[in-house]
Each structure stands twice: as C-alpha cells, then as structure tokens.
mmCIF file of C-alpha atoms in Angstrom:
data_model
loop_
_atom_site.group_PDB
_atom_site.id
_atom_site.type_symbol
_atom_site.label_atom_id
_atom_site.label_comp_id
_atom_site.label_asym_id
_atom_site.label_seq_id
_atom_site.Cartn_x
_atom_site.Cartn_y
_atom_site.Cartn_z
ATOM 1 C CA UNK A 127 124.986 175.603 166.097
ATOM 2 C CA UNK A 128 127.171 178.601 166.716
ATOM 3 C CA UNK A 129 130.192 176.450 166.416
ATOM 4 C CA UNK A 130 128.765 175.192 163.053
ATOM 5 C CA UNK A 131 129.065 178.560 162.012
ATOM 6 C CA UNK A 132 131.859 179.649 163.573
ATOM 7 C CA UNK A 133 133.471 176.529 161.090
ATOM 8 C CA UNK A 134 131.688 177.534 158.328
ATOM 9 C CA UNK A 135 132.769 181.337 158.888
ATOM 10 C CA UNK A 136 136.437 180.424 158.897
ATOM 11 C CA UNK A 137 135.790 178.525 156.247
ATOM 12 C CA UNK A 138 134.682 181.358 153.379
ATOM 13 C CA UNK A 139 137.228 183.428 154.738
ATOM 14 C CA UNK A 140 139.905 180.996 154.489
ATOM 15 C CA UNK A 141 138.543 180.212 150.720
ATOM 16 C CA UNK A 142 138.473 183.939 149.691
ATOM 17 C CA UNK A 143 142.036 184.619 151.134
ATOM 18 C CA UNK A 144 143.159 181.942 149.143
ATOM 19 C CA UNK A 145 141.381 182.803 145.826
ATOM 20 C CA UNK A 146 142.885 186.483 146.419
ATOM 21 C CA UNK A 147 146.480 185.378 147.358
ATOM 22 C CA UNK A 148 146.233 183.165 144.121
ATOM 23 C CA UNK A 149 145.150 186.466 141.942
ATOM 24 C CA UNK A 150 147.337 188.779 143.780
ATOM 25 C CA UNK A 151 150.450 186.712 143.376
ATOM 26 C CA UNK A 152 149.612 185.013 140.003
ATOM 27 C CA UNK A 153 149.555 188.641 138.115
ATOM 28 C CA UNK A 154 151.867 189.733 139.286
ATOM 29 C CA UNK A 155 154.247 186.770 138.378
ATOM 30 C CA UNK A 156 152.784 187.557 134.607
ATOM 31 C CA UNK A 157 153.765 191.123 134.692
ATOM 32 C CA UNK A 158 157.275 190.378 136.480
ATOM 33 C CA UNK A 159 157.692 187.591 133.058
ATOM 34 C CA UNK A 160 156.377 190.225 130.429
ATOM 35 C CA UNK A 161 158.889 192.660 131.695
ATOM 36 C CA UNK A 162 161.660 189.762 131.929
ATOM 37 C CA UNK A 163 161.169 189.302 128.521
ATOM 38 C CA UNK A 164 160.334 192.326 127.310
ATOM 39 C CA UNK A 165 157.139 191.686 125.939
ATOM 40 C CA UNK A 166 153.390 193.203 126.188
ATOM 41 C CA UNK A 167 151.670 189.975 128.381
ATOM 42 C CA UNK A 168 152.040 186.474 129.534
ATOM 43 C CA UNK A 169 149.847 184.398 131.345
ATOM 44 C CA UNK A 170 151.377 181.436 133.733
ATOM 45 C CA UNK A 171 150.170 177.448 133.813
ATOM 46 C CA UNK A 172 150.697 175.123 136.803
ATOM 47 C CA UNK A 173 152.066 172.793 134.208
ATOM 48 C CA UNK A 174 154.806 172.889 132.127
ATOM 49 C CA UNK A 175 153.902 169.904 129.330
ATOM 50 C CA UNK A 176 150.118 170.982 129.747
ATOM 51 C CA UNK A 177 151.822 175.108 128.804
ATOM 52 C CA UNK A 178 152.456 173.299 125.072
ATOM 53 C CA UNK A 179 150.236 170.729 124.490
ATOM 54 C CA UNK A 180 146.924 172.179 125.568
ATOM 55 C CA UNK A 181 147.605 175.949 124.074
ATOM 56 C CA UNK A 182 148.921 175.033 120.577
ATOM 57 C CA UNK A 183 145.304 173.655 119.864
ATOM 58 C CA UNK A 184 143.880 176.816 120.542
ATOM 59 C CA UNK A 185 146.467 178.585 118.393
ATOM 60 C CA UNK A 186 145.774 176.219 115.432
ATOM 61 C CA UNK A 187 142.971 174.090 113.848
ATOM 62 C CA UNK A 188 141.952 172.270 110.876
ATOM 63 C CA UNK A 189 142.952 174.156 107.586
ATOM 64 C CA UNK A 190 146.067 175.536 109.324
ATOM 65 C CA UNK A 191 149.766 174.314 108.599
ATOM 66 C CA UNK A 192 152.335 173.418 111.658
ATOM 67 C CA UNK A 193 156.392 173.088 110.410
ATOM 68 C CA UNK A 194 157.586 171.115 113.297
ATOM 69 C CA UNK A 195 161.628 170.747 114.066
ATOM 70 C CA UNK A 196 162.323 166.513 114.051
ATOM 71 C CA UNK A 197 164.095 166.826 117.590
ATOM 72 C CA UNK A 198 161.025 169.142 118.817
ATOM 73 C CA UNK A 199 159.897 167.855 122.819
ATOM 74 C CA UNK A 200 156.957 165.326 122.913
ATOM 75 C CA UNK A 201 155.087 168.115 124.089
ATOM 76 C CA UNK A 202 154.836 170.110 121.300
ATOM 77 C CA UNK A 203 154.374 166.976 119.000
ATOM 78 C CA UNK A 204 151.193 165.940 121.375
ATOM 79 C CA UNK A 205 149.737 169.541 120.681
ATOM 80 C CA UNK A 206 150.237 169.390 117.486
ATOM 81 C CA UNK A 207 148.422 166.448 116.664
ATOM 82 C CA UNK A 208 145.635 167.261 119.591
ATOM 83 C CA UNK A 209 144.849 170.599 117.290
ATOM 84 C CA UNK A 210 143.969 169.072 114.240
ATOM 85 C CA UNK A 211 146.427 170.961 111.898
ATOM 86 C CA UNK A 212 148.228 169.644 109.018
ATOM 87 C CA UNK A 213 151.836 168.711 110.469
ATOM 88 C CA UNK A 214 154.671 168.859 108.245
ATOM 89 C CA UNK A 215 158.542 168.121 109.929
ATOM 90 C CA UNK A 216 161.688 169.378 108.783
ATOM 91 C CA UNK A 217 165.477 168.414 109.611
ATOM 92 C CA UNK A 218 166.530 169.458 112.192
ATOM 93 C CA UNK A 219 167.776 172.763 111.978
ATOM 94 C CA UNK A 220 168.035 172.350 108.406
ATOM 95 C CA UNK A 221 167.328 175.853 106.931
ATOM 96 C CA UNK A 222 167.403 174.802 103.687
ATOM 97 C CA UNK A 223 164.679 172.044 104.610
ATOM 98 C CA UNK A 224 161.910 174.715 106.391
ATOM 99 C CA UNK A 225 162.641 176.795 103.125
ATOM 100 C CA UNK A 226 161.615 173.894 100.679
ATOM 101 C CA UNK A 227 158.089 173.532 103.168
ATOM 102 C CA UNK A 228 157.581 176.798 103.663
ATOM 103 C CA UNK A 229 157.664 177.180 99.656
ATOM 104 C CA UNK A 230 156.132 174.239 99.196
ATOM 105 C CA UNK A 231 152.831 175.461 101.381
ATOM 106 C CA UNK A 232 152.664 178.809 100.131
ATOM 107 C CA UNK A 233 153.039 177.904 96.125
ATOM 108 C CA UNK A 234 150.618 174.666 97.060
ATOM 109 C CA UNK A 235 148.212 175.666 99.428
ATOM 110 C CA UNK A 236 145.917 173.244 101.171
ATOM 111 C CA UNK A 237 145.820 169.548 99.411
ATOM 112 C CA UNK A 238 143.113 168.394 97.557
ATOM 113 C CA UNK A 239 141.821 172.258 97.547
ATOM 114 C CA UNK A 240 144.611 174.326 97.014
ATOM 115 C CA UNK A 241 143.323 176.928 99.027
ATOM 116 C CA UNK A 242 145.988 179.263 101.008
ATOM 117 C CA UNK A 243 146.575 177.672 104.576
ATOM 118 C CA UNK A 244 144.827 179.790 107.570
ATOM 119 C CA UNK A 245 148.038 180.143 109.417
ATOM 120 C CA UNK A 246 151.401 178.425 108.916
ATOM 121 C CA UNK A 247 153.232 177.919 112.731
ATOM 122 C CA UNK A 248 156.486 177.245 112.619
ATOM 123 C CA UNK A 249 157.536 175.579 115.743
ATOM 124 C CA UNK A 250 160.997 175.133 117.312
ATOM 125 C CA UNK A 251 163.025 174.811 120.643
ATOM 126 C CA UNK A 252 165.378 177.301 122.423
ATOM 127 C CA UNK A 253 167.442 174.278 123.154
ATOM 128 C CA UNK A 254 167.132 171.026 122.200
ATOM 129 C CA UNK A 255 167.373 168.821 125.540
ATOM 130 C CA UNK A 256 168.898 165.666 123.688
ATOM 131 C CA UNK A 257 171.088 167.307 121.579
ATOM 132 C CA UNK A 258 172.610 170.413 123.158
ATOM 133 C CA UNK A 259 171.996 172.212 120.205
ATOM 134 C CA UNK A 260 170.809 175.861 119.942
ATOM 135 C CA UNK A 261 168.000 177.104 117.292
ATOM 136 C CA UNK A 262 168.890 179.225 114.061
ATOM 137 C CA UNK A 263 167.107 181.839 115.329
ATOM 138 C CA UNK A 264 168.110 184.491 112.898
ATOM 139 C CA UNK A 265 167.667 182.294 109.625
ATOM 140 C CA UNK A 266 164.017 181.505 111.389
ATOM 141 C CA UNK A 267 163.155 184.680 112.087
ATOM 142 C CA UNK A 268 164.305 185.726 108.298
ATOM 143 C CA UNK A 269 162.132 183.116 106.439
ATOM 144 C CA UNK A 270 159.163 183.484 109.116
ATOM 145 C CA UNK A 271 159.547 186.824 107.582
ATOM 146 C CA UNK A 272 159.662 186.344 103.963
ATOM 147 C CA UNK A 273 156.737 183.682 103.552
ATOM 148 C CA UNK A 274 154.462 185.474 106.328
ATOM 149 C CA UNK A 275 154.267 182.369 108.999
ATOM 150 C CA UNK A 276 154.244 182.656 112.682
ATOM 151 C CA UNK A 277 156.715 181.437 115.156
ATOM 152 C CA UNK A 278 155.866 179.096 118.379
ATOM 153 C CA UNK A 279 159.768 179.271 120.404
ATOM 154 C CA UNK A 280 160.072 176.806 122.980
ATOM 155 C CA UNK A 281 162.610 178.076 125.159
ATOM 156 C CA UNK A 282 162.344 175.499 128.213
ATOM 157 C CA UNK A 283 165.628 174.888 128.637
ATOM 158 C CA UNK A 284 167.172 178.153 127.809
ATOM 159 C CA UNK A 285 165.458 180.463 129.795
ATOM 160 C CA UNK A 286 167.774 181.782 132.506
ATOM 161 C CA UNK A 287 170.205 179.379 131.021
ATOM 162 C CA UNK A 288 171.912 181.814 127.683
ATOM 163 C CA UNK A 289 172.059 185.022 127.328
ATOM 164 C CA UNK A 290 173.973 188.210 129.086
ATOM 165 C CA UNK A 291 171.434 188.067 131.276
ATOM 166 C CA UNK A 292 169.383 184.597 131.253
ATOM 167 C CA UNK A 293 166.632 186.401 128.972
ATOM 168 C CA UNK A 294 167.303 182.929 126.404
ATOM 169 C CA UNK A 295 168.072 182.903 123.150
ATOM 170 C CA UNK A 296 166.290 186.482 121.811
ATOM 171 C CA UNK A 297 168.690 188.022 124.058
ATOM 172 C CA UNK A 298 171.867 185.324 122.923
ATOM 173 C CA UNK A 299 171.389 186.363 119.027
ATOM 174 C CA UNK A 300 170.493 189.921 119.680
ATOM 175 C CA UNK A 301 166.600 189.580 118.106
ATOM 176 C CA UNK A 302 163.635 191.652 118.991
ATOM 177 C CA UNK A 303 161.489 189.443 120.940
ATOM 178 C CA UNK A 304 158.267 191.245 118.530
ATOM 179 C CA UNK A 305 159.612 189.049 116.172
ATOM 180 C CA UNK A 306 159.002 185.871 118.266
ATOM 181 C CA UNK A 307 155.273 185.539 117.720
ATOM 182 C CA UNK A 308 154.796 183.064 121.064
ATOM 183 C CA UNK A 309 157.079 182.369 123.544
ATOM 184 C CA UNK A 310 157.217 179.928 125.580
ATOM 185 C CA UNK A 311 159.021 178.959 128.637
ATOM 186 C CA UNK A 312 158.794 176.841 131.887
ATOM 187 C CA UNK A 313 159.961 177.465 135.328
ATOM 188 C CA UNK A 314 161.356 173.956 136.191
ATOM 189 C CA UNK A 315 164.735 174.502 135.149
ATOM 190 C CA UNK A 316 166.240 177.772 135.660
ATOM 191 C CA UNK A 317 163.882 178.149 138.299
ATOM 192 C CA UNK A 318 163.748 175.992 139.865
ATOM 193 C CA UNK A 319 159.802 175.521 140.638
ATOM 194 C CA UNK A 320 156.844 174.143 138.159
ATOM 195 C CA UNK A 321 154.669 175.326 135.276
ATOM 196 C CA UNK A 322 155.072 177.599 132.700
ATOM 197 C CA UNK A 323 154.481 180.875 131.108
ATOM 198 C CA UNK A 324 152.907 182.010 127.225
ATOM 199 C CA UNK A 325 154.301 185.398 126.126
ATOM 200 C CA UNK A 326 153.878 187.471 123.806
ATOM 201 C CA UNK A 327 151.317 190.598 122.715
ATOM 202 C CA UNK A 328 148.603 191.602 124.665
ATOM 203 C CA UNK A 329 145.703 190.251 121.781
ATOM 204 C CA UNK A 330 147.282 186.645 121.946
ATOM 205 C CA UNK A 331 147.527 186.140 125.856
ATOM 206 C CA UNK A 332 144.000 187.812 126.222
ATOM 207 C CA UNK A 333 142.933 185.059 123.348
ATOM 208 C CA UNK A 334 144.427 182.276 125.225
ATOM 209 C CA UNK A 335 142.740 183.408 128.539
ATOM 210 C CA UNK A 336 139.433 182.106 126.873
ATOM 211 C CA UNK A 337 139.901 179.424 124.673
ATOM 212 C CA UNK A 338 143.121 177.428 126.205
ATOM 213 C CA UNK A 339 142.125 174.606 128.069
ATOM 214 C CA UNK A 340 145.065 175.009 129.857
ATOM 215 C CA UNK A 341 143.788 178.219 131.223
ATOM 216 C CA UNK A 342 139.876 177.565 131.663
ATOM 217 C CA UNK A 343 139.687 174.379 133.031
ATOM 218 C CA UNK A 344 143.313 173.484 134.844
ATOM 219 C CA UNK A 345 144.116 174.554 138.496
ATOM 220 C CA UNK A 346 146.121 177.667 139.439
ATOM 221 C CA UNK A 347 149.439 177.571 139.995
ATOM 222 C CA UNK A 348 149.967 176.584 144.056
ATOM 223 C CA UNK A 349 151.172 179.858 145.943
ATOM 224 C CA UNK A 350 154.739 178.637 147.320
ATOM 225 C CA UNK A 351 155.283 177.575 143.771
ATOM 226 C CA UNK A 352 155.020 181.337 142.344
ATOM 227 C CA UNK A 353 156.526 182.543 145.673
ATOM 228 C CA UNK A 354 159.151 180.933 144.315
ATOM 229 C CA UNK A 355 159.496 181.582 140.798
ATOM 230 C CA UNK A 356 159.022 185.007 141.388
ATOM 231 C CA UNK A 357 161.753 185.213 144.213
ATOM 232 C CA UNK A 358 163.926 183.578 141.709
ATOM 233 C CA UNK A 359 163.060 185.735 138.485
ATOM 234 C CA UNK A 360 163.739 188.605 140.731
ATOM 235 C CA UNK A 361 167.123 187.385 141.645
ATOM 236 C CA UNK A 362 168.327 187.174 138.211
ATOM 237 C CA UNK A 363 166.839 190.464 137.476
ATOM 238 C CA UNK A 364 168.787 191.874 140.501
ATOM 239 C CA UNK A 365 165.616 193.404 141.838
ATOM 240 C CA UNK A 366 166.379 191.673 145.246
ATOM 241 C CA UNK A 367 169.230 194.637 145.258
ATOM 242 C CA UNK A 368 172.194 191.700 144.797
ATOM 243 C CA UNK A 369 173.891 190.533 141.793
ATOM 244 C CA UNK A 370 174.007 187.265 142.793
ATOM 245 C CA UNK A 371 171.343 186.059 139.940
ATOM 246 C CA UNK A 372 173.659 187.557 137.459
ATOM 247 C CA UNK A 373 177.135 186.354 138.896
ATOM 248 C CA UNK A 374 175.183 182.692 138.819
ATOM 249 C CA UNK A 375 174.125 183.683 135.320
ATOM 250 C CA UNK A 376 178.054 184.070 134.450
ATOM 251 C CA UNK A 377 179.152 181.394 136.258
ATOM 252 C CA UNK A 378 176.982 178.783 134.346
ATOM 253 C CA UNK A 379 178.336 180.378 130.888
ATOM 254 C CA UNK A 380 181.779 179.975 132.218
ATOM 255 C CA UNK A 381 181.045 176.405 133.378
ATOM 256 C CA UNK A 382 179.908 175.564 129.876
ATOM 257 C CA UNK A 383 182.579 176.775 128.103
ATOM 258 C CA UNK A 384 185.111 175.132 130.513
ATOM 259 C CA UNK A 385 183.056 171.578 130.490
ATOM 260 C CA UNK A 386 183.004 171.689 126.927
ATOM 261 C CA UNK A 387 186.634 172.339 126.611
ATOM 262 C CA UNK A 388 187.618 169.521 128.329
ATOM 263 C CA UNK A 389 185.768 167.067 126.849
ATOM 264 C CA UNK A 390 187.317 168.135 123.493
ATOM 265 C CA UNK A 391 191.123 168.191 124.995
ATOM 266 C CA UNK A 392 190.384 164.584 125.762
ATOM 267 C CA UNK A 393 189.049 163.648 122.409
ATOM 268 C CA UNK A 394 185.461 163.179 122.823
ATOM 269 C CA UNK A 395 183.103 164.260 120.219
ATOM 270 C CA UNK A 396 180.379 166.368 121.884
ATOM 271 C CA UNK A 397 177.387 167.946 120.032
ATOM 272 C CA UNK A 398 175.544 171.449 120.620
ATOM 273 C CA UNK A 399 176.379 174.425 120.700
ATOM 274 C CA UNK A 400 179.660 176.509 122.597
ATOM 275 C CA UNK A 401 176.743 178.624 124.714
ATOM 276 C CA UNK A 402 174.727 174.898 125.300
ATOM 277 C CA UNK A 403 174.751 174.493 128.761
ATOM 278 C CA UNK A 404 173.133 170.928 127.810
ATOM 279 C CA UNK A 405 176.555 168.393 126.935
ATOM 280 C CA UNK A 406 175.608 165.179 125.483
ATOM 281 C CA UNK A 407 177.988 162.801 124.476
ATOM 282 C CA UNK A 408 178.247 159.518 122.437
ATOM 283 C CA UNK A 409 178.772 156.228 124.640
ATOM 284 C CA UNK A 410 179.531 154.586 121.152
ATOM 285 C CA UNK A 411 178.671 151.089 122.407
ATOM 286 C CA UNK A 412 174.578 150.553 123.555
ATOM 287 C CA UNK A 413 175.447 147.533 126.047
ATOM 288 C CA UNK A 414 177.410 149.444 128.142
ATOM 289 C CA UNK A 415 174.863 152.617 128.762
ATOM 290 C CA UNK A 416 173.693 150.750 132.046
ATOM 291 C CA UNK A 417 177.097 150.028 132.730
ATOM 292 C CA UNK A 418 178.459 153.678 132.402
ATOM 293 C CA UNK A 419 175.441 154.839 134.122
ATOM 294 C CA UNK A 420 176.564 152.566 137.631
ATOM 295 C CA UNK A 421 180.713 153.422 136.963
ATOM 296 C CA UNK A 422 179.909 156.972 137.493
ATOM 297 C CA UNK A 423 176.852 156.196 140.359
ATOM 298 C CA UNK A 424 179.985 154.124 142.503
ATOM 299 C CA UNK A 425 182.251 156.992 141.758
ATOM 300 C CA UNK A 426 179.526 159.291 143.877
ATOM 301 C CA UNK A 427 178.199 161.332 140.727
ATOM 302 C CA UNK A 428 174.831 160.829 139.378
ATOM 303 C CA UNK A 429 174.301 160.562 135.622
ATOM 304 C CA UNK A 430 171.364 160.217 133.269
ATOM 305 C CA UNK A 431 171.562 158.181 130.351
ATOM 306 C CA UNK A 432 169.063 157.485 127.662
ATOM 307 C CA UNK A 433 169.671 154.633 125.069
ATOM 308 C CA UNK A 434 167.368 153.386 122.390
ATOM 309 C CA UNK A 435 164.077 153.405 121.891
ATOM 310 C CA UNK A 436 164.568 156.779 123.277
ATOM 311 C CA UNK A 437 167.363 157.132 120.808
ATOM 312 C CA UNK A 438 168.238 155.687 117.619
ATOM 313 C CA UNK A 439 169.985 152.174 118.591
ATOM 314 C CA UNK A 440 173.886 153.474 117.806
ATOM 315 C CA UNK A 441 173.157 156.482 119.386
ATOM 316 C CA UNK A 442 172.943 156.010 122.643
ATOM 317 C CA UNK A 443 174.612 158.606 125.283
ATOM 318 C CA UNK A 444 175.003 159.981 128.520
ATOM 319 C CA UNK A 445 173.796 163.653 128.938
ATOM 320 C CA UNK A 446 175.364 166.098 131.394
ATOM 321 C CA UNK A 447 173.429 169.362 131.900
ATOM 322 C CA UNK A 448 175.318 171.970 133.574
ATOM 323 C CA UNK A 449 174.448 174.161 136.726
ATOM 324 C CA UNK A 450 176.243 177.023 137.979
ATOM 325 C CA UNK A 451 176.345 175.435 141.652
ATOM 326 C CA UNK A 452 179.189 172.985 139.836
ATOM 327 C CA UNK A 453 182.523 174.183 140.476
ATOM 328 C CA UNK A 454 185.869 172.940 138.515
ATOM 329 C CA UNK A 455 187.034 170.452 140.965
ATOM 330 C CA UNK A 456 183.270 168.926 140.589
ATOM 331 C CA UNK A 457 183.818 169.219 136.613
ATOM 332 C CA UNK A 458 187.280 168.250 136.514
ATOM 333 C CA UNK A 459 186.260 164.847 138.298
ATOM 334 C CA UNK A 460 183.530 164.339 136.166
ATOM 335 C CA UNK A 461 185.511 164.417 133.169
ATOM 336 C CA UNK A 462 188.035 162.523 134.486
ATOM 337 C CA UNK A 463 185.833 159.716 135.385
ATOM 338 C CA UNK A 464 184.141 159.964 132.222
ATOM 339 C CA UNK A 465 187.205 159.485 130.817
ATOM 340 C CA UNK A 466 188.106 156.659 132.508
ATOM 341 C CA UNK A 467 185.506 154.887 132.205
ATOM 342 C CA UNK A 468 184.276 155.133 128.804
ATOM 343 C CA UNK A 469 188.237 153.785 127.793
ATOM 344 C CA UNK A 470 188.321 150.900 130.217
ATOM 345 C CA UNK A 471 185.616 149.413 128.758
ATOM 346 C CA UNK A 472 186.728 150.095 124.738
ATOM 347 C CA UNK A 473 190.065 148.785 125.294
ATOM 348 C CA UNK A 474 189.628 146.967 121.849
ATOM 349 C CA UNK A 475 189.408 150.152 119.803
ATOM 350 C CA UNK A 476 191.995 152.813 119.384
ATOM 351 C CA UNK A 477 189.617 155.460 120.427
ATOM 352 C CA UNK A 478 186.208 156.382 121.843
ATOM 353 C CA UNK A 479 183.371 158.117 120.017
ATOM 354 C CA UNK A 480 181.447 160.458 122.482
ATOM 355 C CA UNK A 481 178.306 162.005 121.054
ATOM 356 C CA UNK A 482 175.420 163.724 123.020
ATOM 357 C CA UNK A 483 173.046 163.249 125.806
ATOM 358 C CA UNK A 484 173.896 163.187 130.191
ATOM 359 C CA UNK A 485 170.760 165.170 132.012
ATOM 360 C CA UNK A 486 172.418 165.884 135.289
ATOM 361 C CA UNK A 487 175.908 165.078 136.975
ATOM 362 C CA UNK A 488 176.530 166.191 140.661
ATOM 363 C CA UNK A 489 178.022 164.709 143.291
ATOM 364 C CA UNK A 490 175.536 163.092 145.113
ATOM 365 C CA UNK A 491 175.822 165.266 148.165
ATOM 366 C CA UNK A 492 174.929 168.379 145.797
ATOM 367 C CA UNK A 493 171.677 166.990 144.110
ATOM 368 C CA UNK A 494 169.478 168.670 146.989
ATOM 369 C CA UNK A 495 169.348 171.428 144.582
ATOM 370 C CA UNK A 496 165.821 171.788 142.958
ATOM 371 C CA UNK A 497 167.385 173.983 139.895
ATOM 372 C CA UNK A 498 168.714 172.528 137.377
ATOM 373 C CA UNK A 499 170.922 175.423 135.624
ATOM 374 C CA UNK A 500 170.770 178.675 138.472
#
C-alpha cells in the first residue's frame, strides 16, 4: 500500500510539472512571436496544417465571403471549405482579378439575397511553395483597404526566410504588420521544429482561444519542440547575445541571389521572385522527372520533384529550396549537374525550358539538417 502511493504520488507530481512546464514555456513562446513580429498576441498550435485549416472556420461562416489566391496551400483550401463560406478564387496574383471580386461582392452582395456579405477574407501566401513567387503585398494591402475586407497572410515559407531580418514579407515591403489582419506562420521551416503560430491583435487571438478547434480540443505543443523554436527565434533575434541568426539570415539572401543568377547565366527559365529563396524550374519534358530526380540522387544531391497530377501535365519541375547551410561550391555543383543533365537528355532540341519547382538539394551528407532555410 505505501508503495501504491508512493507511485501514485510521483505520479500527480510528475503530471502537474508537466502541465506547468507546458504553460510556462508555451506563453512565453507566444509573447517571444508577438514581439518577433511586432504585433499585440499570438497563440501557438502543435500543428502546422491543423494552424490553417481548423482556425479559418472559426474566423468565417455561412454568409461570409473568402477570395482565395489559385496557387493558395491545400491547407487553406481545406479550411475554407470546412467553414462554410462562400469561396470565390482569383489568378494568381492577378491584382486586377481580386479587384473585379472584390467589386463584384461589394456592388452584389450575397446571391439570391443581395444582402452585404458578413466579412470578406482575403486569403494569400507569403510565398508560394510551387512557384517561388512572392505576394503583392502592397497592392493587397491597398484594395483590402479600399473595399473594407480582411486579410488571412500565410507566411509559412517566408518567415525567417525574407526580410532584413527574417520578420517575412511585412518586413521585405516595408508594411505595418496592423495592416495584416491575421498572420500566420509555421515553425517547420525556418525553424526548424513543428506547429505553428496565429498573430495578430489581442481581440482576435483571445477569440480564437475559445472557438478554434485547433486550440480547444488539439494537444499542446511537446516541450523540446518549443525548446526549440524558441532557442531558434531567439537566435535570429540575437537575444542569445550572437549574430549568428542574422549572419545566417544574410547568408540565405546572398545564396538566393547567387543560385538564381546562375541558373539564368545558363539559360534556364526560373520563376519567383529575386528575394524567393524557393527556385523552381521547368524540366520541359514529364517522362524524364523520375529520371532527373535519380541523375542528381547518383550524383550525391537529393532533389524533389513533383510532376502532374500535382502539376499541370507540361509543367512538371524540379524545385530547389535554398538554405543558408549551402555554400557556393555546394551551389555551383548543383547547377552544374542540373545543367548537365537536363541537356543530355534534350539533345534533340536546341535548348531547354526550365520552369519552377525542386523542394530541397543538399548533398546527401548535409541533409541531417532539420531546417529547411536557417
């Protein structure tokens, strides 16, 4: 009997240590991301695909309007349709397209009823994982603006990534993050960890701490896993007393420019933007994605490719995603081999198309690295 509760002793201890380390640690991980971004509050998910798809529903219901992006992440399209809102796409950042819709639902209203929409989202991506491109943020922000919508910004894959300082693309363009109505992030990237973050003013993440099923009835983000993130946020914010987060934060902008660059010198036709850390390119023909894919695998460097139904059938491509651990011998050999390669096996035409799309390309002996920009 005393042994029996000895055990069960140990036992509600060890359960209210571990309920306190998760509180203790978790807010202060959300203050450490409101002040990284420069916002009022954020609250942090164990998940980063749950962070979209299970808070846009409590953002948006029926009688509300959502003006999606056509490349947006399968994410956001699952909470869109999980909220119940009217969804309405738009080019892909086509300006002149969100204008027409945004016109369109303010001069129209609700179908059938006509009646003015509860809240029109507009939701878009930082950067755009299988295209390299960067959002308008500016024109966004201006027509968000003019016809009184809100803004969801995805910024998954450009958090830590662009910026002076890895703050994403508010801090690329210059914008006041007030403008940015919620932002969202995840720590699998940059980060190198899991989950993700909401951000934004105090009365939203308060909102969200009640109604998001993400919040109420998911787990809490493990301890080593926010030991980490925040070890890592703090490094970029130089509050570890280095500036090692911020010489990896240069390095990776310098890599970019550099890898892009070269591609271009050797003719291939790369999409996104200069700052895009993400570099897709065309493989022009789809029988030979596989093929690529194993060239560069018994050359030692490890490349993602994605081909159709992923992609439209013609548009199949490799996608290279950038890290600041790469050096230019690493690049240099990647281009060359990409080079190589992708001309050996269109011998019959008098050049090759390159378009968009290779996830990660390291040597194999540096893909220990859990980050996948820092």
């Amino acid at each position: 009997n005393l042994d029996f509760h000895i055990f069960l002793f140990a036992t509600n201890v060890l359960t209210f240590l571990k309920t306190f380390y998760f509180v203790i640690m978790g807010n202060e991980l959300e203050q450490l991301v409101a002040t990284f971004l420069g916002v009022e509050s954020s609250m942090i998910f164990g998940m980063g695909f749950a962070t979209n798809s299970m808070n846009i529903p409590a953002l948006v219901g029926k009688g509300c309007l959502i003006l999606s992006d056509e490349l947006n992440h399968t994410s956001l399209i699952l909470g869109a349709r999980l909220s119940g809102a009217t969804i309405w796409v738009f080019k892909h950042n086509n300006m002149q397209s969100l204008a027409r819709l945004l016109r369109e639902a303010v001069c129209s209203g609700q179908p059938r009823t006509h009646r003015p929409w509860k809240k029109i989202l507009i939701m878009v991506e930082g950067i755009y994982s299988m295209e390299g491109s960067v959002v308008r943020l500016p024109d966004i922000v201006a027509l968000k603006k003019k016809y009184k919508a809100y803004l969801y910004l995805d910024e998954a894959h450009s958090i830590g990534a662009v910026g002076p300082t890895g703050r994403g693309v508010t801090e690329l363009f210059g914008l006041d993050t007030s403008d940015i109505d919620v932002m969202m992030g995840t720590f699998t990237k940059s980060f190198g960890a899991a989950g993700g973050y909401i951000a934004g003013k105090k009365e939203l993440v308060d909102y969200l701490r009640s109604h998001s099923h993400s919040a109420v009835y998911a787990s809490a983000m493990s301890p080593p896993v926010t030991e980490q993130i925040l070890r890592a946020m703090k490094c970029i914010m130089g509050l570890d007393g280095t500036t090692v987060g911020q010489a990896r934060v240069h390095q990776l902008a310098e890599n970019t420019r550099y890898f892009r660059s070269r591609l271009q010198e050797m003719g291939f036709i790369i999409y996104g933007n200069d700052d895009s850390p993400v570099v897709p390119i065309l493989l022009y023909m789809p029988g030979k994605v596989v093929a690529f894919s194993r060239a560069m695998l018994k050359r030692k460097i490890g490349v993602v490719v994605v081909g159709f139904p992923a992609t439209p059938i013609t548009e199949a491509r490799a996608r290279f995603c950038l890290s600041a651990a790469h050096t230019k011998a690493m690049l240099d050999q990647v281009s060359a081999h990409t080079h190589t390669h992708t001309h050996t096996h269109t011998h019959t035409h008098t050049h090759t198309h390159t378009y968009r799309h290779t996830s990660l390309s390291l040597p194999l002996s540096q893909l220990n690295s859990l980050s996948q920009f820092i």
